[in-house]
Tab-separated table of C-alpha atoms in Angstrom:
chain	number	residue	atom	x	y	z
A	1	UNK	CA	-25.081	45.281	-19.007
A	2	UNK	CA	-22.215	45.053	-21.281
A	3	UNK	CA	-20.275	47.567	-19.159
A	4	UNK	CA	-20.863	45.222	-16.392
A	5	UNK	CA	-19.501	42.693	-18.680
A	6	UNK	CA	-16.349	44.065	-19.451
A	7	UNK	CA	-15.343	45.490	-15.538
A	8	UNK	CA	-16.042	41.751	-14.816
A	9	UNK	CA	-13.715	40.531	-17.187
A	10	UNK	CA	-11.105	42.971	-15.960
A	11	UNK	CA	-11.292	42.351	-13.218
A	12	UNK	CA	-10.938	38.329	-13.496
A	13	UNK	CA	-7.663	39.245	-15.734
A	14	UNK	CA	-6.363	41.163	-13.371
A	15	UNK	CA	-6.497	38.420	-10.721
A	16	UNK	CA	-4.924	36.277	-13.123
A	17	UNK	CA	-2.452	38.943	-13.695
A	18	UNK	CA	-1.281	39.659	-10.486
A	19	UNK	CA	-0.999	36.259	-9.109
A	20	UNK	CA	2.190	35.169	-11.171
A	21	UNK	CA	3.182	38.689	-10.851
A	22	UNK	CA	3.283	38.703	-7.055
A	23	UNK	CA	4.239	35.406	-7.275
A	24	UNK	CA	7.821	36.615	-8.945
A	25	UNK	CA	8.179	39.542	-5.876
A	26	UNK	CA	7.750	37.081	-3.762
A	27	UNK	CA	10.502	34.714	-4.534
A	28	UNK	CA	13.368	37.834	-4.425
A	29	UNK	CA	11.441	37.987	-0.980
A	30	UNK	CA	11.331	35.755	2.561
A	31	UNK	CA	9.164	33.253	2.505
A	32	UNK	CA	6.308	33.324	4.728
A	33	UNK	CA	5.152	30.660	7.000
A	34	UNK	CA	3.821	27.199	5.795
A	35	UNK	CA	0.508	26.412	6.597
A	36	UNK	CA	1.740	23.288	7.523
A	37	UNK	CA	2.543	23.317	11.299
A	38	UNK	CA	5.467	21.420	12.728
A	39	UNK	CA	3.439	19.106	14.470
A	40	UNK	CA	1.797	18.050	11.257
A	41	UNK	CA	5.254	17.813	9.607
A	42	UNK	CA	7.084	16.173	12.201
A	43	UNK	CA	3.991	12.928	11.756
A	44	UNK	CA	4.179	13.211	7.938
A	45	UNK	CA	7.475	12.933	7.709
A	46	UNK	CA	7.199	10.278	10.191
A	47	UNK	CA	4.643	8.618	8.084
A	48	UNK	CA	7.110	8.548	4.838
A	49	UNK	CA	4.947	11.727	3.804
A	50	UNK	CA	7.753	14.602	3.331
A	51	UNK	CA	6.076	18.383	2.663
A	52	UNK	CA	7.656	19.465	-0.331
A	53	UNK	CA	6.198	15.753	-1.425
A	54	UNK	CA	9.896	14.266	-2.147
A	55	UNK	CA	10.862	10.684	-0.275
A	56	UNK	CA	12.885	11.471	3.083
A	57	UNK	CA	15.713	8.871	4.064
A	58	UNK	CA	15.265	8.060	7.378
A	59	UNK	CA	18.627	5.914	7.736
A	60	UNK	CA	21.571	7.247	5.675
A	61	UNK	CA	22.922	9.967	6.190
A	62	UNK	CA	22.871	11.069	2.895
A	63	UNK	CA	19.897	10.572	0.797
A	64	UNK	CA	20.419	9.950	-3.316
A	65	UNK	CA	21.089	13.157	-4.737
A	66	UNK	CA	19.294	13.999	-7.933
A	67	UNK	CA	20.157	14.403	-11.556
A	68	UNK	CA	22.063	17.626	-11.739
A	69	UNK	CA	19.817	20.106	-13.864
A	70	UNK	CA	22.143	20.648	-17.103
A	71	UNK	CA	22.056	16.841	-17.478
A	72	UNK	CA	18.252	17.019	-17.972
A	73	UNK	CA	16.557	17.151	-21.576
A	74	UNK	CA	15.785	20.815	-22.232
A	75	UNK	CA	12.179	20.043	-22.098
A	76	UNK	CA	12.576	18.296	-18.776
A	77	UNK	CA	14.376	21.823	-17.145
A	78	UNK	CA	11.637	23.944	-18.684
A	79	UNK	CA	8.611	21.326	-17.204
A	80	UNK	CA	10.227	22.060	-13.475
A	81	UNK	CA	10.503	25.217	-13.923
A	82	UNK	CA	6.687	25.960	-14.609
A	83	UNK	CA	5.965	23.299	-11.799
A	84	UNK	CA	7.948	24.853	-9.049
A	85	UNK	CA	6.586	28.050	-10.447
A	86	UNK	CA	3.477	26.469	-9.867
A	87	UNK	CA	3.527	25.130	-6.707
A	88	UNK	CA	4.732	28.604	-5.175
A	89	UNK	CA	1.414	30.250	-6.740
A	90	UNK	CA	0.809	33.515	-4.728
A	91	UNK	CA	-2.056	32.624	-2.212
A	92	UNK	CA	-2.446	28.955	-4.553
A	93	UNK	CA	-3.056	27.544	-0.817
A	94	UNK	CA	-5.479	29.325	0.187
A	95	UNK	CA	-7.171	29.142	-3.138
A	96	UNK	CA	-7.071	25.020	-3.559
A	97	UNK	CA	-8.631	25.484	0.040
A	98	UNK	CA	-11.828	27.778	-1.094
A	99	UNK	CA	-12.320	25.433	-5.159
A	100	UNK	CA	-12.156	22.449	-2.494
A	101	UNK	CA	-14.855	23.723	-0.067
A	102	UNK	CA	-17.128	25.544	-2.457
A	103	UNK	CA	-17.678	22.218	-4.211
A	104	UNK	CA	-18.129	20.122	-1.549
A	105	UNK	CA	-20.434	23.292	-0.419
A	106	UNK	CA	-22.457	22.862	-3.582
A	107	UNK	CA	-22.977	19.469	-3.589
A	108	UNK	CA	-24.258	18.799	-0.171
A	109	UNK	CA	-20.368	17.582	1.401
A	110	UNK	CA	-20.532	14.437	-1.393
A	111	UNK	CA	-17.598	15.230	-3.437
A	112	UNK	CA	-14.370	17.842	-3.118
A	113	UNK	CA	-13.151	19.462	-5.975
A	114	UNK	CA	-9.137	17.843	-5.911
A	115	UNK	CA	-6.963	16.396	-8.596
A	116	UNK	CA	-5.978	14.017	-5.980
A	117	UNK	CA	-7.844	13.743	-2.983
A	118	UNK	CA	-11.113	11.862	-3.032
A	119	UNK	CA	-14.434	12.437	-0.192
A	120	UNK	CA	-15.436	9.645	0.837
A	121	UNK	CA	-18.345	8.443	3.511
A	122	UNK	CA	-18.549	9.763	7.236
A	123	UNK	CA	-15.807	12.108	5.863
A	124	UNK	CA	-13.302	9.508	5.422
A	125	UNK	CA	-10.641	10.763	2.430
A	126	UNK	CA	-9.033	8.650	-0.274
A	127	UNK	CA	-6.202	8.941	-3.278
A	128	UNK	CA	-7.501	9.550	-6.323
A	129	UNK	CA	-3.939	10.590	-8.115
A	130	UNK	CA	-3.026	8.709	-11.874
A	131	UNK	CA	0.654	10.445	-10.988
A	132	UNK	CA	1.756	7.871	-7.903
A	133	UNK	CA	0.003	4.799	-8.736
A	134	UNK	CA	-3.498	4.306	-9.642
A	135	UNK	CA	-5.093	3.881	-6.646
A	136	UNK	CA	-8.935	3.830	-7.739
A	137	UNK	CA	-8.109	1.591	-10.340
A	138	UNK	CA	-6.737	-0.710	-7.694
A	139	UNK	CA	-10.107	-0.422	-6.229
A	140	UNK	CA	-12.174	-0.702	-8.877
A	141	UNK	CA	-10.418	-4.088	-10.236
A	142	UNK	CA	-9.418	-3.122	-13.628
A	143	UNK	CA	-5.753	-2.745	-13.834
A	144	UNK	CA	-5.091	-6.838	-13.537
A	145	UNK	CA	-1.627	-8.199	-14.175
A	146	UNK	CA	-1.240	-10.347	-17.099
A	147	UNK	CA	0.171	-14.445	-15.996
A	148	UNK	CA	3.651	-13.253	-18.088
A	149	UNK	CA	3.853	-10.378	-15.656
A	150	UNK	CA	2.960	-12.458	-12.552
A	151	UNK	CA	5.774	-14.936	-13.399
A	152	UNK	CA	8.226	-12.204	-14.188
A	153	UNK	CA	7.483	-11.012	-10.529
A	154	UNK	CA	7.497	-13.750	-9.273
A	155	UNK	CA	10.933	-15.087	-10.679
A	156	UNK	CA	12.346	-11.438	-9.733
A	157	UNK	CA	11.727	-12.058	-5.964
A	158	UNK	CA	12.634	-15.396	-6.322
A	159	UNK	CA	16.173	-14.319	-7.458
A	160	UNK	CA	16.184	-11.818	-4.359
A	161	UNK	CA	15.867	-14.245	-2.047
A	162	UNK	CA	17.975	-16.370	-3.115
A	163	UNK	CA	20.957	-13.719	-4.113
A	164	UNK	CA	20.309	-12.307	-0.246
A	165	UNK	CA	19.591	-16.066	1.308
A	166	UNK	CA	22.210	-17.829	0.053
A	167	UNK	CA	25.060	-15.764	-1.215
A	168	UNK	CA	25.099	-12.874	1.260
A	169	UNK	CA	23.610	-15.451	3.991
A	170	UNK	CA	20.487	-12.699	4.711
A	171	UNK	CA	17.217	-13.328	5.586
A	172	UNK	CA	14.943	-11.979	3.023
A	173	UNK	CA	10.720	-11.270	4.053
A	174	UNK	CA	8.816	-9.767	1.700
A	175	UNK	CA	5.174	-7.976	2.835
A	176	UNK	CA	2.648	-6.219	0.247
A	177	UNK	CA	0.104	-4.003	1.667
A	178	UNK	CA	-3.339	-3.432	0.571
A	179	UNK	CA	-4.127	0.186	-0.338
A	180	UNK	CA	-6.726	2.246	2.508
A	181	UNK	CA	-9.404	1.703	-0.071
A	182	UNK	CA	-9.627	-2.205	-0.086
A	183	UNK	CA	-9.403	-2.088	4.279
A	184	UNK	CA	-12.414	1.087	4.400
A	185	UNK	CA	-14.245	0.407	1.594
A	186	UNK	CA	-17.507	0.752	2.980
A	187	UNK	CA	-16.457	4.789	3.152
A	188	UNK	CA	-15.628	4.580	-0.377
A	189	UNK	CA	-18.253	6.880	-2.407
A	190	UNK	CA	-20.719	4.927	-4.467
A	191	UNK	CA	-19.773	6.737	-7.443
A	192	UNK	CA	-16.892	4.322	-7.502
A	193	UNK	CA	-17.897	0.769	-8.855
A	194	UNK	CA	-15.724	-2.274	-7.740
A	195	UNK	CA	-15.551	-4.062	-11.197
A	196	UNK	CA	-13.664	-6.875	-10.332
A	197	UNK	CA	-13.916	-7.827	-6.136
A	198	UNK	CA	-10.194	-9.451	-7.006
A	199	UNK	CA	-7.439	-6.326	-6.748
A	200	UNK	CA	-4.072	-7.023	-8.339
A	201	UNK	CA	-2.576	-7.550	-4.755
A	202	UNK	CA	-4.786	-9.994	-4.106
A	203	UNK	CA	-3.857	-11.866	-7.701
A	204	UNK	CA	-0.490	-11.223	-7.139
A	205	UNK	CA	-0.367	-12.703	-3.321
A	206	UNK	CA	-2.179	-15.761	-4.685
A	207	UNK	CA	0.843	-16.119	-7.443
A	208	UNK	CA	3.471	-16.564	-5.569
A	209	UNK	CA	1.266	-18.037	-2.383
A	210	UNK	CA	0.874	-21.048	-5.864
A	211	UNK	CA	3.966	-20.989	-7.451
A	212	UNK	CA	6.869	-20.090	-4.911
A	213	UNK	CA	7.819	-20.969	-1.724
A	214	UNK	CA	8.622	-17.259	-0.766
A	215	UNK	CA	7.831	-16.133	2.585
A	216	UNK	CA	5.805	-13.533	1.344
A	217	UNK	CA	3.553	-11.559	3.816
A	218	UNK	CA	-0.548	-9.905	2.693
A	219	UNK	CA	-2.017	-9.198	5.947
A	220	UNK	CA	-5.233	-8.249	4.391
A	221	UNK	CA	-7.809	-10.414	6.418
A	222	UNK	CA	-5.859	-9.696	9.415
A	223	UNK	CA	-6.046	-6.075	8.668
A	224	UNK	CA	-10.127	-6.503	7.907
A	225	UNK	CA	-10.421	-8.111	11.185
A	226	UNK	CA	-8.413	-5.651	13.301
A	227	UNK	CA	-10.514	-2.707	11.993
A	228	UNK	CA	-13.408	-4.409	13.732
A	229	UNK	CA	-12.143	-2.917	16.927
A	230	UNK	CA	-9.077	-0.848	16.274
A	231	UNK	CA	-8.748	1.923	13.356
A	232	UNK	CA	-6.095	1.438	11.887
A	233	UNK	CA	-5.532	3.881	8.637
A	234	UNK	CA	-5.950	7.264	8.969
A	235	UNK	CA	-9.294	8.806	7.902
A	236	UNK	CA	-7.410	11.935	6.036
A	237	UNK	CA	-3.943	10.254	4.947
A	238	UNK	CA	-3.233	8.114	2.611
A	239	UNK	CA	-0.808	5.372	5.039
A	240	UNK	CA	-1.616	2.864	7.727
A	241	UNK	CA	-1.037	4.602	11.367
A	242	UNK	CA	1.155	2.638	14.248
A	243	UNK	CA	-1.641	0.292	14.670
A	244	UNK	CA	-2.015	-0.910	11.316
A	245	UNK	CA	2.334	-0.928	11.557
A	246	UNK	CA	2.126	-3.357	14.504
A	247	UNK	CA	-0.512	-6.062	12.790
A	248	UNK	CA	1.992	-6.072	9.814
A	249	UNK	CA	5.131	-6.543	11.636
A	250	UNK	CA	3.208	-9.213	13.912
A	251	UNK	CA	2.364	-10.778	10.780
A	252	UNK	CA	6.187	-10.757	9.258
A	253	UNK	CA	7.559	-12.202	13.213
A	254	UNK	CA	4.532	-14.689	12.938
A	255	UNK	CA	5.768	-15.848	9.400
A	256	UNK	CA	9.128	-15.597	10.079
A	257	UNK	CA	9.649	-16.581	13.691
A	258	UNK	CA	6.832	-18.134	15.055
A	259	UNK	CA	6.416	-15.729	17.568
A	260	UNK	CA	2.655	-13.385	17.411
A	261	UNK	CA	1.552	-11.021	19.912
A	262	UNK	CA	-1.807	-9.054	20.295
A	263	UNK	CA	-2.602	-5.480	19.114
A	264	UNK	CA	-3.761	-5.067	22.913
A	265	UNK	CA	-1.025	-6.549	24.543
A	266	UNK	CA	0.878	-3.481	23.455
A	267	UNK	CA	0.556	-0.143	24.391
A	268	UNK	CA	0.061	2.636	22.475
A	269	UNK	CA	0.057	6.476	23.742
A	270	UNK	CA	-1.874	9.286	21.888
A	271	UNK	CA	0.284	12.324	20.404
A	272	UNK	CA	-2.299	13.807	18.967
A	273	UNK	CA	-6.232	13.961	18.792
A	274	UNK	CA	-6.828	16.895	15.924
A	275	UNK	CA	-4.130	15.355	12.728
A	276	UNK	CA	-4.786	16.439	9.827
A	277	UNK	CA	-2.643	14.126	6.966
A	278	UNK	CA	-1.389	14.242	3.574
A	279	UNK	CA	-5.016	13.950	1.993
A	280	UNK	CA	-6.098	16.740	3.889
A	281	UNK	CA	-3.432	18.986	3.324
A	282	UNK	CA	-2.998	18.704	-0.590
A	283	UNK	CA	-7.213	18.946	-1.013
A	284	UNK	CA	-6.620	22.125	1.241
A	285	UNK	CA	-9.113	21.531	4.221
A	286	UNK	CA	-6.658	20.556	6.939
A	287	UNK	CA	-8.517	23.364	9.293
A	288	UNK	CA	-11.100	21.403	8.645
A	289	UNK	CA	-10.238	17.823	8.713
A	290	UNK	CA	-7.494	17.497	11.929
A	291	UNK	CA	-9.269	14.894	13.005
A	292	UNK	CA	-7.129	11.474	12.996
A	293	UNK	CA	-5.618	10.547	16.048
A	294	UNK	CA	-2.017	9.775	16.058
A	295	UNK	CA	-0.602	6.374	18.420
A	296	UNK	CA	2.955	5.948	18.905
A	297	UNK	CA	3.843	2.878	19.611
A	298	UNK	CA	5.517	2.264	23.750
A	299	UNK	CA	8.409	-0.420	22.313
A	300	UNK	CA	9.017	-0.859	26.024
A	301	UNK	CA	5.500	-2.724	25.830
A	302	UNK	CA	6.935	-5.353	23.655
A	303	UNK	CA	7.393	-8.738	24.472
A	304	UNK	CA	10.645	-9.861	25.326
A	305	UNK	CA	10.005	-13.125	24.046
A	306	UNK	CA	10.033	-11.608	20.174
A	307	UNK	CA	12.964	-9.767	21.258
A	308	UNK	CA	15.679	-10.754	18.448
A	309	UNK	CA	19.135	-9.935	18.321
A	310	UNK	CA	20.136	-8.588	14.627
A	311	UNK	CA	20.231	-5.671	12.636
A	312	UNK	CA	16.912	-5.311	10.012
A	313	UNK	CA	16.761	-3.249	7.097
A	314	UNK	CA	13.859	-1.945	6.215
A	315	UNK	CA	12.680	-0.789	2.397
A	316	UNK	CA	9.848	0.266	0.898
A	317	UNK	CA	7.729	2.995	0.078
A	318	UNK	CA	6.160	5.347	2.489
A	319	UNK	CA	4.342	2.821	4.252
A	320	UNK	CA	7.795	1.343	5.448
A	321	UNK	CA	8.291	4.319	7.784
A	322	UNK	CA	6.023	2.719	10.272
A	323	UNK	CA	6.665	-0.165	10.053
A	324	UNK	CA	10.613	0.391	10.944
A	325	UNK	CA	9.101	2.090	13.868
A	326	UNK	CA	7.450	-0.744	15.093
A	327	UNK	CA	10.542	-3.007	14.635
A	328	UNK	CA	12.731	-1.130	16.216
A	329	UNK	CA	10.593	-2.747	19.447
A	330	UNK	CA	12.058	-6.041	18.143
A	331	UNK	CA	15.140	-5.546	16.751
A	332	UNK	CA	18.640	-4.884	18.643
A	333	UNK	CA	19.068	-1.773	15.299
A	334	UNK	CA	16.755	-1.180	12.409
A	335	UNK	CA	17.623	1.178	9.627
A	336	UNK	CA	14.956	2.468	7.226
A	337	UNK	CA	15.987	3.058	3.475
A	338	UNK	CA	13.508	3.890	0.336
A	339	UNK	CA	13.349	1.558	-2.435
A	340	UNK	CA	13.968	4.388	-4.908
A	341	UNK	CA	17.292	5.136	-2.587
A	342	UNK	CA	18.298	1.435	-1.905
A	343	UNK	CA	21.966	0.277	-3.094
A	344	UNK	CA	23.320	-3.096	-2.487
A	345	UNK	CA	26.403	-1.465	-0.739
A	346	UNK	CA	24.231	-0.963	2.293
A	347	UNK	CA	23.716	-4.420	2.987
A	348	UNK	CA	27.192	-3.733	4.302
A	349	UNK	CA	27.309	-0.581	5.537
A	350	UNK	CA	24.575	-1.696	8.317
A	351	UNK	CA	25.821	-4.958	8.010
A	352	UNK	CA	21.998	-6.576	8.199
A	353	UNK	CA	21.138	-9.648	8.696
A	354	UNK	CA	17.636	-9.427	8.106
A	355	UNK	CA	16.040	-7.593	5.104
A	356	UNK	CA	11.991	-6.426	5.425
A	357	UNK	CA	11.063	-5.648	1.855
A	358	UNK	CA	7.713	-3.646	1.659
A	359	UNK	CA	5.416	-2.648	-1.148
A	360	UNK	CA	2.403	-1.570	-0.980
A	361	UNK	CA	-0.716	-2.034	-3.726
A	362	UNK	CA	-0.322	0.883	-5.519
A	363	UNK	CA	3.530	0.411	-6.219
A	364	UNK	CA	2.901	-3.298	-7.140
A	365	UNK	CA	4.936	-2.504	-10.381
A	366	UNK	CA	7.614	-2.471	-9.127
A	367	UNK	CA	8.103	-6.357	-8.721
A	368	UNK	CA	8.255	-5.981	-12.573
A	369	UNK	CA	11.677	-4.368	-12.087
A	370	UNK	CA	14.686	-6.911	-13.355
A	371	UNK	CA	17.469	-4.123	-12.179
A	372	UNK	CA	16.185	-4.427	-8.509
A	373	UNK	CA	19.534	-6.506	-7.412
A	374	UNK	CA	21.960	-3.906	-9.828
A	375	UNK	CA	21.639	-0.352	-8.346
């Protein structure tokens, strides 16, 4: 018995030592192909979800450059080095997939072992990160903003609107989007209880509607209504699909110009019925969860009466990727910029007539940033 335990311990130590050693050797060799297919990569990039976890810029020729490594604090450089090494760990993807599959098997398909992915009912995947917002806290309703914070948000957004419209002559529209958990609550696991049915996105919308004259679109109810007949968020991805983005765009057009088109009045082609989204990829179960349908808006089917002979600048997080795609059916020219990449001189660079500023629920803190106009 002792010999057996000894050999088990030796095998385990050898295993955990071999992985970093092989990773170091592979650093000097050509890298193997990624498990993500070109089709998945292209679709994830269109969502705004890059394979390497970095935000892309779909409009400007050059994305903003990260801070030079030598200018970072020494502990940050060490942390970055360790993170990069961990991300390149030999067989990392296979180990994640094995761990995920094992825990799912042992729990009868009711649990998935992942720090970022939550397995819901009917094989729906949800985002449970605490490093990219707090979507689960948002869902539970335990992270409400204070009255002071709500007032600060309203003041910041009003200042932005006043600057763009009064000083620059540019129309400014805000759209806030609910997290996937809010729209597909019925597929959330019973282990995650809602403490308060009012989420902080609900909070912000009510405060802004009641205390400002901002054009603030929060299409939660419209998305809930639409899901009765259409899937509007991906099952295996954090994002809405292009049908959901169409509904959001129509709410903008209705509020801004008084025009509206029903989702059934336009066409969407199907590009794939076996798409595995970012959550499936992060959880290492892309093969098992390649089950989403990819709908692509055919802008030629847009109602010509809704067309605007204007240049629109769409600024937002990854959800704004598909929003800008839909906008191309309604504006003469559309440019898409990440909020983190936005600079004031882009307004002149693109000669924008309209700014559509999008924020998803888990990033609501950005409204507290008083420096958005000084970038």
